[in-house]
mmCIF file of C-alpha atoms and ligand atoms in Angstrom:
data_model
loop_
_atom_site.group_PDB
_atom_site.id
_atom_site.type_symbol
_atom_site.label_atom_id
_atom_site.label_comp_id
_atom_site.label_asym_id
_atom_site.label_seq_id
_atom_site.Cartn_x
_atom_site.Cartn_y
_atom_site.Cartn_z
ATOM 1 C CA MET A 673 -0.205 -0.059 -0.125
ATOM 2 C CA LEU A 674 1.598 3.182 -1.164
ATOM 3 C CA ARG A 675 1.132 5.760 1.590
ATOM 4 C CA VAL A 676 0.483 9.260 -0.108
ATOM 5 C CA GLY A 677 0.399 12.534 1.398
ATOM 6 C CA ILE A 678 -1.173 15.547 -0.086
ATOM 7 C CA ASN A 679 0.321 19.063 0.442
ATOM 8 C CA GLY A 680 -2.007 21.562 -0.467
ATOM 9 C CA TYR A 681 -5.636 20.806 -0.226
ATOM 10 C CA GLY A 682 -7.227 22.933 -2.723
ATOM 11 C CA THR A 683 -8.938 22.666 -6.066
ATOM 12 C CA ILE A 684 -6.744 19.772 -7.208
ATOM 13 C CA GLY A 685 -5.351 18.461 -3.881
ATOM 14 C CA LYS A 686 -8.977 17.414 -2.531
ATOM 15 C CA ARG A 687 -9.837 15.545 -6.037
ATOM 16 C CA VAL A 688 -6.493 14.013 -5.972
ATOM 17 C CA ALA A 689 -6.778 12.958 -2.237
ATOM 18 C CA ASP A 690 -10.492 11.129 -3.300
ATOM 19 C CA ALA A 691 -9.055 9.690 -6.375
ATOM 20 C CA VAL A 692 -6.009 7.978 -4.165
ATOM 21 C CA ARG A 693 -8.438 6.675 -1.563
ATOM 22 C CA ALA A 694 -10.463 4.988 -4.539
ATOM 23 C CA GLN A 695 -7.256 3.034 -5.531
ATOM 24 C CA PRO A 696 -6.777 -0.347 -3.937
ATOM 25 C CA ASP A 697 -3.169 -0.077 -3.808
ATOM 26 C CA MET A 698 -2.742 3.518 -2.190
ATOM 27 C CA THR A 699 -3.993 5.041 0.787
ATOM 28 C CA VAL A 700 -4.020 8.793 1.860
ATOM 29 C CA SER A 701 -1.807 9.276 5.035
ATOM 30 C CA GLY A 702 -3.083 12.835 5.396
ATOM 31 C CA VAL A 703 -3.739 16.154 4.013
ATOM 32 C CA ALA A 704 -1.813 19.430 4.820
ATOM 33 C CA LYS A 705 -3.884 22.633 5.091
ATOM 34 C CA VAL A 706 -2.941 26.333 5.822
ATOM 35 C CA SER A 707 -6.050 27.487 7.138
ATOM 36 C CA PRO A 708 -9.099 25.830 9.218
ATOM 37 C CA ASP A 709 -11.627 26.910 6.871
ATOM 38 C CA TYR A 710 -14.589 24.973 5.123
ATOM 39 C CA VAL A 711 -12.386 22.934 3.150
ATOM 40 C CA ALA A 712 -10.439 21.839 6.306
ATOM 41 C CA ILE A 713 -13.747 20.926 7.981
ATOM 42 C CA GLY A 714 -14.692 18.828 4.802
ATOM 43 C CA ALA A 715 -11.241 17.019 4.850
ATOM 44 C CA ALA A 716 -12.018 16.107 8.520
ATOM 45 C CA GLU A 717 -15.432 15.015 7.761
ATOM 46 C CA ALA A 718 -13.837 12.898 4.840
ATOM 47 C CA ASP A 719 -11.915 11.269 7.623
ATOM 48 C CA TYR A 720 -8.374 12.593 6.158
ATOM 49 C CA SER A 721 -5.999 13.098 8.928
ATOM 50 C CA LEU A 722 -5.254 17.183 8.951
ATOM 51 C CA TYR A 723 -1.587 18.453 9.447
ATOM 52 C CA ALA A 724 -0.926 22.129 9.702
ATOM 53 C CA VAL A 725 1.280 23.890 7.042
ATOM 54 C CA ASP A 726 2.314 26.150 9.686
ATOM 55 C CA GLY A 727 2.897 24.533 13.426
ATOM 56 C CA SER A 728 2.144 27.834 14.846
ATOM 57 C CA ARG A 729 -1.532 27.964 13.616
ATOM 58 C CA THR A 730 -2.570 24.709 15.386
ATOM 59 C CA ASP A 731 -4.482 26.240 17.836
ATOM 60 C CA ALA A 732 -6.687 27.853 15.264
ATOM 61 C CA PHE A 733 -7.412 24.291 14.014
ATOM 62 C CA HIS A 734 -8.307 23.077 17.664
ATOM 63 C CA GLU A 735 -10.506 26.361 18.126
ATOM 64 C CA MET A 736 -12.778 24.988 15.188
ATOM 65 C CA GLY A 737 -12.850 21.666 16.742
ATOM 66 C CA LEU A 738 -10.348 19.960 14.324
ATOM 67 C CA GLU A 739 -7.859 17.598 15.173
ATOM 68 C CA VAL A 740 -4.407 18.053 13.982
ATOM 69 C CA ALA A 741 -2.278 14.972 13.341
ATOM 70 C CA GLY A 742 1.072 17.160 13.235
ATOM 71 C CA THR A 743 2.969 19.516 10.911
ATOM 72 C CA VAL A 744 3.532 19.263 7.039
ATOM 73 C CA ASP A 745 6.978 18.025 8.115
ATOM 74 C CA ASP A 746 5.405 15.163 9.815
ATOM 75 C CA LEU A 747 3.196 14.446 7.008
ATOM 76 C CA VAL A 748 6.148 14.062 4.598
ATOM 77 C CA ALA A 749 7.974 12.038 7.085
ATOM 78 C CA ASP A 750 5.010 9.644 7.170
ATOM 79 C CA SER A 751 4.456 9.217 3.373
ATOM 80 C CA ASP A 752 6.106 7.317 0.906
ATOM 81 C CA VAL A 753 5.058 9.721 -1.408
ATOM 82 C CA ILE A 754 3.848 13.511 -1.565
ATOM 83 C CA VAL A 755 1.513 15.188 -4.151
ATOM 84 C CA ASP A 756 2.419 18.820 -3.941
ATOM 85 C CA ALA A 757 -0.944 20.625 -5.009
ATOM 86 C CA THR A 758 0.048 23.881 -3.727
ATOM 87 C CA PRO A 759 -0.303 27.366 -5.698
ATOM 88 C CA SER A 760 1.930 27.755 -8.792
ATOM 89 C CA GLY A 761 5.547 28.366 -7.574
ATOM 90 C CA VAL A 762 4.931 27.178 -3.812
ATOM 91 C CA GLY A 763 5.726 23.817 -5.040
ATOM 92 C CA ALA A 764 9.341 24.547 -5.846
ATOM 93 C CA GLU A 765 9.800 26.372 -2.685
ATOM 94 C CA ASN A 766 8.622 23.198 -0.973
ATOM 95 C CA ARG A 767 11.150 21.033 -2.799
ATOM 96 C CA PRO A 768 14.079 21.221 -0.172
ATOM 97 C CA LEU A 769 11.386 20.109 2.399
ATOM 98 C CA TYR A 770 10.844 16.673 0.399
ATOM 99 C CA GLU A 771 14.404 16.506 -0.319
ATOM 100 C CA ARG A 772 15.430 16.596 3.475
ATOM 101 C CA HIS A 773 13.100 13.728 3.907
ATOM 102 C CA GLU A 774 14.180 11.869 0.676
ATOM 103 C CA THR A 775 10.206 11.535 -0.274
ATOM 104 C CA PRO A 776 9.567 11.458 -3.827
ATOM 105 C CA THR A 777 6.990 13.961 -4.966
ATOM 106 C CA ILE A 778 4.721 14.517 -7.487
ATOM 107 C CA PHE A 779 4.215 18.430 -8.636
ATOM 108 C CA GLN A 780 1.776 20.150 -10.604
ATOM 109 C CA GLY A 781 1.649 21.885 -13.983
ATOM 110 C CA GLY A 782 1.776 25.528 -12.295
ATOM 111 C CA GLU A 783 5.114 24.935 -11.513
ATOM 112 C CA ASP A 784 8.050 25.556 -13.879
ATOM 113 C CA ALA A 785 9.555 22.421 -15.648
ATOM 114 C CA THR A 786 12.444 22.573 -13.827
ATOM 115 C CA VAL A 787 10.929 21.591 -10.560
ATOM 116 C CA ALA A 788 11.157 17.973 -11.758
ATOM 117 C CA GLU A 789 13.175 15.449 -13.546
ATOM 118 C CA VAL A 790 10.105 14.473 -15.864
ATOM 119 C CA SER A 791 7.018 16.482 -17.004
ATOM 120 C CA PHE A 792 4.449 13.613 -17.023
ATOM 121 C CA ASN A 793 1.369 12.695 -19.163
ATOM 122 C CA ALA A 794 0.335 8.930 -18.431
ATOM 123 C CA ARG A 795 -0.439 8.023 -22.210
ATOM 124 C CA VAL A 796 2.919 9.387 -23.458
ATOM 125 C CA ASN A 797 5.919 8.897 -21.102
ATOM 126 C CA TYR A 798 4.889 6.855 -18.127
ATOM 127 C CA ASP A 799 7.998 4.922 -18.218
ATOM 128 C CA GLU A 800 10.325 7.927 -18.106
ATOM 129 C CA ALA A 801 9.104 8.540 -14.353
ATOM 130 C CA THR A 802 9.528 5.131 -13.178
ATOM 131 C CA ASP A 803 12.963 6.043 -11.850
ATOM 132 C CA ALA A 804 12.413 9.843 -10.945
ATOM 133 C CA ASP A 805 12.228 11.052 -7.557
ATOM 134 C CA TYR A 806 10.347 14.222 -8.761
ATOM 135 C CA VAL A 807 7.839 14.181 -11.212
ATOM 136 C CA ARG A 808 5.567 17.162 -12.417
ATOM 137 C CA VAL A 809 2.172 16.187 -13.703
ATOM 138 C CA VAL A 810 1.595 19.118 -16.614
ATOM 139 C CA SER A 811 -1.230 21.695 -16.616
ATOM 140 C CA CYS A 812 -4.972 20.719 -17.640
ATOM 141 C CA ASN A 813 -4.364 22.531 -20.979
ATOM 142 C CA THR A 814 -1.081 20.824 -21.559
ATOM 143 C CA THR A 815 -2.918 17.492 -20.309
ATOM 144 C CA GLY A 816 -5.741 18.093 -22.770
ATOM 145 C CA LEU A 817 -3.580 18.765 -25.707
ATOM 146 C CA SER A 818 -1.390 15.983 -25.254
ATOM 147 C CA ARG A 819 -3.730 13.447 -24.997
ATOM 148 C CA LEU A 820 -5.010 14.686 -28.349
ATOM 149 C CA VAL A 821 -1.743 14.981 -30.067
ATOM 150 C CA ALA A 822 -0.579 11.408 -29.020
ATOM 151 C CA PRO A 823 -2.864 9.296 -31.002
ATOM 152 C CA LEU A 824 -2.502 11.677 -34.194
ATOM 153 C CA GLU A 825 1.138 11.566 -34.138
ATOM 154 C CA ALA A 826 1.483 7.771 -33.552
ATOM 155 C CA ALA A 827 -1.280 7.309 -36.528
ATOM 156 C CA TYR A 828 -0.653 9.908 -39.064
ATOM 157 C CA GLY A 829 2.415 11.836 -37.860
ATOM 158 C CA ILE A 830 2.243 15.618 -37.303
ATOM 159 C CA GLU A 831 3.703 18.502 -39.225
ATOM 160 C CA LYS A 832 2.285 21.245 -37.243
ATOM 161 C CA VAL A 833 0.068 22.011 -34.361
ATOM 162 C CA ARG A 834 -1.985 25.370 -34.212
ATOM 163 C CA ALA A 835 -4.333 25.859 -31.059
ATOM 164 C CA THR A 836 -6.488 28.296 -29.668
ATOM 165 C CA LEU A 837 -7.026 28.086 -25.802
ATOM 166 C CA ILE A 838 -10.298 29.614 -24.582
ATOM 167 C CA ARG A 839 -9.720 29.507 -20.889
ATOM 168 C CA ARG A 840 -12.083 29.792 -18.110
ATOM 169 C CA GLY A 841 -11.602 33.152 -16.316
ATOM 170 C CA GLY A 842 -11.026 31.102 -12.801
ATOM 171 C CA ASP A 843 -12.453 27.991 -10.903
ATOM 172 C CA PRO A 844 -15.870 28.158 -9.164
ATOM 173 C CA SER A 845 -14.148 28.844 -5.682
ATOM 174 C CA GLN A 846 -11.669 31.463 -7.080
ATOM 175 C CA THR A 847 -14.025 34.479 -6.353
ATOM 176 C CA GLY A 848 -11.021 36.563 -6.452
ATOM 177 C CA ARG A 849 -10.826 36.184 -9.771
ATOM 178 C CA GLY A 850 -13.901 37.978 -10.723
ATOM 179 C CA PRO A 851 -16.642 38.991 -11.396
ATOM 180 C CA ILE A 852 -15.587 39.886 -14.908
ATOM 181 C CA ASN A 853 -17.230 40.662 -18.157
ATOM 182 C CA ASP A 854 -14.545 40.615 -20.823
ATOM 183 C CA ALA A 855 -12.600 38.563 -23.185
ATOM 184 C CA VAL A 856 -9.123 39.042 -22.577
ATOM 185 C CA PRO A 857 -5.963 37.858 -24.847
ATOM 186 C CA ASP A 858 -3.734 36.274 -22.090
ATOM 187 C CA PRO A 859 -0.873 36.340 -22.904
ATOM 188 C CA VAL A 860 -1.310 38.874 -25.512
ATOM 189 C CA SER A 861 1.822 37.722 -27.074
ATOM 190 C CA ILE A 862 2.100 34.833 -29.331
ATOM 191 C CA PRO A 863 2.580 32.118 -28.924
ATOM 192 C CA SER A 864 1.460 31.558 -25.384
ATOM 193 C CA HIS A 865 3.821 29.726 -22.877
ATOM 194 C CA HIS A 866 1.272 26.551 -23.632
ATOM 195 C CA GLY A 867 3.043 25.265 -26.558
ATOM 196 C CA PRO A 868 6.569 24.849 -24.911
ATOM 197 C CA ASP A 869 4.623 23.192 -22.100
ATOM 198 C CA VAL A 870 3.489 20.801 -24.647
ATOM 199 C CA GLN A 871 6.912 20.415 -25.883
ATOM 200 C CA THR A 872 8.136 19.335 -22.399
ATOM 201 C CA ILE A 873 5.976 16.187 -23.347
ATOM 202 C CA PHE A 874 6.631 15.928 -27.220
ATOM 203 C CA PRO A 875 10.219 17.836 -27.285
ATOM 204 C CA ASP A 876 10.087 17.522 -31.142
ATOM 205 C CA LEU A 877 6.555 18.523 -31.885
ATOM 206 C CA ALA A 878 5.813 21.906 -33.858
ATOM 207 C CA ILE A 879 3.204 23.844 -32.024
ATOM 208 C CA ASP A 880 1.878 27.057 -31.648
ATOM 209 C CA THR A 881 -0.795 28.221 -29.125
ATOM 210 C CA ILE A 882 -2.750 31.268 -28.534
ATOM 211 C CA GLY A 883 -4.511 31.806 -25.251
ATOM 212 C CA LEU A 884 -7.443 33.868 -24.132
ATOM 213 C CA LYS A 885 -9.634 34.044 -20.912
ATOM 214 C CA VAL A 886 -13.113 34.655 -20.744
ATOM 215 C CA PRO A 887 -15.719 34.940 -17.908
ATOM 216 C CA THR A 888 -16.712 31.502 -17.116
ATOM 217 C CA THR A 889 -15.693 29.056 -14.497
ATOM 218 C CA MET A 890 -16.824 25.760 -16.416
ATOM 219 C CA MET A 891 -14.271 24.445 -18.722
ATOM 220 C CA HIS A 892 -11.550 25.595 -21.096
ATOM 221 C CA VAL A 893 -12.377 25.216 -24.930
ATOM 222 C CA HIS A 894 -9.589 24.465 -27.300
ATOM 223 C CA THR A 895 -10.005 25.141 -31.221
ATOM 224 C CA ILE A 896 -7.365 22.972 -32.866
ATOM 225 C CA ASN A 897 -5.712 22.669 -36.250
ATOM 226 C CA VAL A 898 -3.060 20.058 -36.812
ATOM 227 C CA THR A 899 -1.467 19.576 -40.026
ATOM 228 C CA LEU A 900 -0.835 15.845 -40.397
ATOM 229 C CA GLU A 901 2.057 14.200 -42.314
ATOM 230 C CA ASN A 902 -0.051 11.559 -43.697
ATOM 231 C CA PRO A 903 -3.926 12.279 -43.487
ATOM 232 C CA PRO A 904 -6.461 9.397 -43.551
ATOM 233 C CA ASP A 905 -9.150 9.595 -46.436
ATOM 234 C CA ASP A 906 -12.060 10.177 -44.307
ATOM 235 C CA ASP A 907 -12.571 12.314 -41.263
ATOM 236 C CA ARG A 908 -14.556 9.366 -39.884
ATOM 237 C CA ASP A 909 -11.120 7.582 -39.460
ATOM 238 C CA VAL A 910 -9.854 10.275 -37.152
ATOM 239 C CA ARG A 911 -13.093 10.376 -35.183
ATOM 240 C CA ASP A 912 -12.968 6.394 -34.480
ATOM 241 C CA LEU A 913 -9.329 6.988 -33.668
ATOM 242 C CA LEU A 914 -9.808 9.415 -30.852
ATOM 243 C CA ALA A 915 -13.233 7.686 -29.966
ATOM 244 C CA ALA A 916 -11.000 4.681 -29.042
ATOM 245 C CA GLN A 917 -8.845 6.535 -26.660
ATOM 246 C CA ASP A 918 -9.369 5.872 -22.874
ATOM 247 C CA ARG A 919 -9.347 9.369 -21.775
ATOM 248 C CA THR A 920 -11.062 11.143 -24.727
ATOM 249 C CA VAL A 921 -14.899 11.142 -25.146
ATOM 250 C CA MET A 922 -16.500 11.837 -28.485
ATOM 251 C CA VAL A 923 -19.557 14.067 -28.071
ATOM 252 C CA PRO A 924 -21.933 13.019 -30.601
ATOM 253 C CA GLU A 925 -24.493 15.439 -32.727
ATOM 254 C CA HIS A 926 -27.409 13.242 -31.153
ATOM 255 C CA ALA A 927 -26.727 13.992 -27.551
ATOM 256 C CA ARG A 928 -27.276 17.971 -28.165
ATOM 257 C CA ILE A 929 -24.688 18.987 -26.005
ATOM 258 C CA ASP A 930 -23.917 22.344 -27.006
ATOM 259 C CA GLY A 931 -21.225 23.668 -24.861
ATOM 260 C CA ALA A 932 -19.418 23.329 -21.618
ATOM 261 C CA GLY A 933 -22.294 24.002 -19.428
ATOM 262 C CA THR A 934 -24.309 21.252 -21.066
ATOM 263 C CA LEU A 935 -21.169 18.852 -20.479
ATOM 264 C CA LYS A 936 -21.004 19.981 -16.760
ATOM 265 C CA ASP A 937 -25.001 19.184 -16.416
ATOM 266 C CA LEU A 938 -24.023 15.802 -18.223
ATOM 267 C CA ALA A 939 -21.417 15.112 -15.483
ATOM 268 C CA LEU A 940 -23.578 16.123 -12.611
ATOM 269 C CA ASP A 941 -26.672 13.987 -14.040
ATOM 270 C CA ALA A 942 -24.148 11.085 -14.258
ATOM 271 C CA GLY A 943 -23.386 11.369 -10.604
ATOM 272 C CA ARG A 944 -19.801 12.469 -11.014
ATOM 273 C CA PRO A 945 -18.139 13.472 -8.037
ATOM 274 C CA ARG A 946 -18.127 17.287 -7.949
ATOM 275 C CA GLY A 947 -19.375 17.110 -11.258
ATOM 276 C CA ASP A 948 -15.813 16.361 -12.595
ATOM 277 C CA ILE A 949 -15.078 15.420 -16.256
ATOM 278 C CA TRP A 950 -11.844 13.564 -16.138
ATOM 279 C CA GLU A 951 -11.886 13.091 -20.120
ATOM 280 C CA ASN A 952 -11.111 15.504 -22.924
ATOM 281 C CA CYS A 953 -14.711 15.934 -24.520
ATOM 282 C CA ILE A 954 -14.233 16.398 -28.138
ATOM 283 C CA TRP A 955 -17.145 17.387 -30.468
ATOM 284 C CA ALA A 956 -17.623 14.570 -33.087
ATOM 285 C CA GLU A 957 -19.142 17.190 -35.632
ATOM 286 C CA SER A 958 -16.110 19.454 -35.368
ATOM 287 C CA ILE A 959 -13.778 16.960 -36.676
ATOM 288 C CA THR A 960 -12.988 18.095 -40.145
ATOM 289 C CA LEU A 961 -10.175 17.136 -42.563
ATOM 290 C CA GLU A 962 -9.247 19.534 -45.305
ATOM 291 C CA GLY A 963 -6.573 18.072 -47.197
ATOM 292 C CA ASN A 964 -3.882 17.641 -44.784
ATOM 293 C CA ASP A 965 -5.503 20.015 -42.355
ATOM 294 C CA LEU A 966 -7.469 18.445 -39.309
ATOM 295 C CA TYR A 967 -9.621 20.601 -37.160
ATOM 296 C CA CYS A 968 -11.566 20.237 -34.056
ATOM 297 C CA MET A 969 -13.036 21.570 -30.897
ATOM 298 C CA GLN A 970 -12.523 20.194 -27.462
ATOM 299 C CA ALA A 971 -13.452 20.989 -23.886
ATOM 300 C CA ILE A 972 -11.380 20.302 -20.904
ATOM 301 C CA HIS A 973 -12.524 20.438 -17.355
ATOM 302 C CA GLN A 974 -9.643 22.355 -15.827
ATOM 303 C CA GLU A 975 -10.185 20.888 -12.239
ATOM 304 C CA ALA A 976 -10.363 17.391 -13.233
ATOM 305 C CA ASP A 977 -8.514 16.124 -15.995
ATOM 306 C CA VAL A 978 -5.033 15.890 -14.322
ATOM 307 C CA VAL A 979 -6.624 13.812 -11.342
ATOM 308 C CA PRO A 980 -6.079 10.411 -13.458
ATOM 309 C CA GLU A 981 -2.702 11.526 -14.334
ATOM 310 C CA ASN A 982 -1.739 12.381 -10.991
ATOM 311 C CA VAL A 983 -2.722 8.675 -9.778
ATOM 312 C CA ASP A 984 -0.774 7.083 -12.648
ATOM 313 C CA ALA A 985 2.166 9.485 -11.745
ATOM 314 C CA LEU A 986 2.098 8.008 -8.262
ATOM 315 C CA ARG A 987 2.306 4.378 -9.626
ATOM 316 C CA ALA A 988 5.154 5.386 -12.284
ATOM 317 C CA ILE A 989 7.008 6.836 -9.624
ATOM 318 C CA SER A 990 6.693 3.966 -7.389
ATOM 319 C CA GLY A 991 7.305 1.419 -10.236
ATOM 320 C CA HIS A 992 4.868 -1.223 -9.117
ATOM 321 C CA LEU A 993 2.675 -1.116 -12.310
ATOM 322 C CA SER A 994 3.316 -0.751 -16.180
ATOM 323 C CA GLY A 995 1.501 2.306 -17.721
ATOM 324 C CA PRO A 996 -1.209 0.528 -19.579
ATOM 325 C CA GLU A 997 -1.886 -1.484 -16.095
ATOM 326 C CA SER A 998 -2.024 1.558 -14.302
ATOM 327 C CA ARG A 999 -4.144 3.535 -16.538
ATOM 328 C CA SER A 1000 -6.646 0.720 -16.783
ATOM 329 C CA LEU A 1001 -7.018 0.395 -13.201
ATOM 330 C CA THR A 1002 -7.318 4.171 -12.872
ATOM 331 C CA ASN A 1003 -10.040 4.391 -15.253
ATOM 332 C CA GLU A 1004 -12.031 1.578 -13.653
ATOM 333 C CA THR A 1005 -11.771 2.745 -10.310
ATOM 334 C CA LEU A 1006 -12.705 6.416 -11.226
ATOM 335 C CA GLY A 1007 -15.157 5.378 -13.644
ATOM 336 C CA ILE A 1008 -13.922 7.417 -16.401
ATOM 337 C CA GLY A 1009 -15.869 7.099 -19.815
ATOM 338 C CA PHE A 1010 -19.448 8.209 -20.471
ATOM 339 C CA GLY A 1011 -20.554 4.845 -22.152
ATOM 340 C CA HIS A 1012 -24.234 6.205 -22.399
ATOM 341 C CA LEU A 1013 -22.829 8.827 -24.810
ATOM 342 C CA ASP A 1014 -21.396 6.409 -27.152
ATOM 343 C CA ASP A 1015 -22.761 6.728 -30.622
ATOM 344 C CA ARG A 1016 -24.385 2.946 -30.538
ATOM 345 C CA ALA A 1017 -25.935 3.673 -27.013
ATOM 346 C CA ILE A 1018 -27.672 6.664 -28.529
ATOM 347 C CA ARG A 1019 -28.398 4.942 -31.865
ATOM 348 C CA ARG A 1020 -30.252 2.299 -29.714
ATOM 349 C CA LEU A 1021 -32.363 5.037 -27.880
ATOM 350 C CA GLU A 1022 -33.465 6.363 -31.038
ATOM 351 C CA GLU A 1023 -34.578 3.127 -32.768
ATOM 352 C CA PRO A 1024 -38.228 2.439 -32.271
ATOM 353 C CA ALA A 1025 -38.828 -0.309 -29.686
ATOM 354 C CA ALA A 1026 -38.904 -3.577 -31.343
ATOM 355 C CA ASP A 1027 -42.397 -5.383 -31.282
HETATM 356 P P1 NAD B 1487 -5.823 26.008 -5.133
HETATM 357 O O1 NAD B 1487 -5.375 27.375 -4.563
HETATM 358 O O2 NAD B 1487 -7.295 25.811 -5.220
HETATM 359 O O3 NAD B 1487 -5.264 25.230 -3.960
HETATM 360 C C1 NAD B 1487 -4.232 25.268 -3.254
HETATM 361 C C2 NAD B 1487 -4.005 24.846 -1.814
HETATM 362 O O4 NAD B 1487 -2.776 25.038 -1.330
HETATM 363 C C3 NAD B 1487 -4.897 26.079 -1.094
HETATM 364 O O5 NAD B 1487 -5.944 25.142 -0.050
HETATM 365 C C4 NAD B 1487 -4.155 26.950 -0.361
HETATM 366 O O6 NAD B 1487 -4.288 27.273 0.949
HETATM 367 C C5 NAD B 1487 -2.726 25.760 -0.111
HETATM 368 N N1 NAD B 1487 -1.538 26.439 0.196
HETATM 369 C C6 NAD B 1487 -1.142 27.664 0.089
HETATM 370 N N2 NAD B 1487 0.275 27.573 0.321
HETATM 371 C C7 NAD B 1487 0.718 26.442 0.837
HETATM 372 C C8 NAD B 1487 1.742 26.077 1.295
HETATM 373 N N3 NAD B 1487 2.829 26.753 1.536
HETATM 374 N N4 NAD B 1487 1.745 24.613 1.736
HETATM 375 C C9 NAD B 1487 0.647 23.892 1.591
HETATM 376 N N5 NAD B 1487 -0.417 24.398 1.166
HETATM 377 C C10 NAD B 1487 -0.555 25.659 0.767
HETATM 378 O O7 NAD B 1487 -4.990 25.909 -6.395
HETATM 379 P P2 NAD B 1487 -4.948 24.665 -7.490
HETATM 380 O O8 NAD B 1487 -6.078 25.211 -8.265
HETATM 381 O O9 NAD B 1487 -5.572 23.374 -6.788
HETATM 382 O O10 NAD B 1487 -3.894 24.385 -8.019
HETATM 383 C C11 NAD B 1487 -2.749 23.587 -7.440
HETATM 384 C C12 NAD B 1487 -1.731 23.420 -8.369
HETATM 385 O O11 NAD B 1487 -2.433 22.793 -9.489
HETATM 386 C C13 NAD B 1487 -0.988 24.345 -9.323
HETATM 387 O O12 NAD B 1487 0.206 24.280 -9.499
HETATM 388 C C14 NAD B 1487 -2.061 24.741 -10.486
HETATM 389 O O13 NAD B 1487 -1.215 25.518 -11.715
HETATM 390 C C15 NAD B 1487 -2.140 23.299 -10.799
HETATM 391 N N6 NAD B 1487 -3.497 23.206 -11.368
HETATM 392 C C16 NAD B 1487 -4.323 24.027 -11.425
HETATM 393 C C17 NAD B 1487 -5.574 23.579 -12.209
HETATM 394 C C18 NAD B 1487 -6.863 24.175 -12.024
HETATM 395 O O14 NAD B 1487 -7.750 24.534 -12.979
HETATM 396 N N7 NAD B 1487 -7.212 24.703 -10.940
HETATM 397 C C19 NAD B 1487 -5.505 22.561 -13.195
HETATM 398 C C20 NAD B 1487 -4.345 22.089 -13.428
HETATM 399 C C21 NAD B 1487 -3.232 22.197 -12.530
#
């Protein structure tokens, strides 16, 4: 049983904790919190051992009736692996703590790539993380782009990727980022930093990205153009290829899912925890081939798509399962895939009932 400590229990940390708990080969040794807020109360109610990031604030936890198992230093000492899900840049500041305890650590995509030996995507480079002590799970956008690029590159070869990332202004709990009513080039310079981040996974890929922020908390939406080296004859081949991947969902026309809001509604209807969507959602109708140029649109749930990748990174770093074994176990335990969105299931619904 791999004992996993979570340092930074916010949007990503709390989801990773629940995903780790769902695994048969891992357990959550505890979660470290800065403040005794509603999220800390939720962690205690979920029966996670709470550790105080700042030992001098332990009394504040006690005043809220919350038991504290120790400081973050104790959590690192009590864990086989740490998932650092602190705000961007804080992970790098924490690295000496993990080094002192010789505790391998998974960092998140807000950190600079230099924080770790390997930038990680479970589909692409699982094996590279096997002997690493420090691994960075790339950002939500980079994860979404990598999942799309990997099968296209393998099947057809890629000359160039051009992607526009229409990014959510903030997560639902990030009230400090709004309210806003705008569409903001972010960054205004082109290309954005996302392309180089994808190159931490695909070093030889030619990719340019453009970023914008819009006033929604739902999901990011990517519009993508990939120039293929050897395109298939029919765009339905691309559709079948992407539909066959384990963490991409093809959104069929019949489902009448017209945007990120409907996708979130679907996830809530499906009983997904926190309405999470771990998969890339690609609109099937958007998949279009014009000569060598492939176009498509996909939605990425920023709060959720990196969660299964963190679980796989934990197995990669501990080295006890192969990449395909880990991915399949993670998919099964989390319930990844919207089987009922599958074209065939929808066609069955539309067929007249047999006499
Ligand atoms: P968040 O602000 O929701 O959560 C971070 C948590 O860490 C908060 O609870 C905060 O109080 C706590 N914290 C602050 N300083 C700390 C410290 N010194 N030690 C321990 N905990 C501390 O942030 P998030 O959105 O979960 O992002 C975490 C990381 O994941 C970042 O690198 C981010 O770029 C990356 N990421 C975020 C998203 C997203 O959309 N939210 C998606 C993918 C990756």
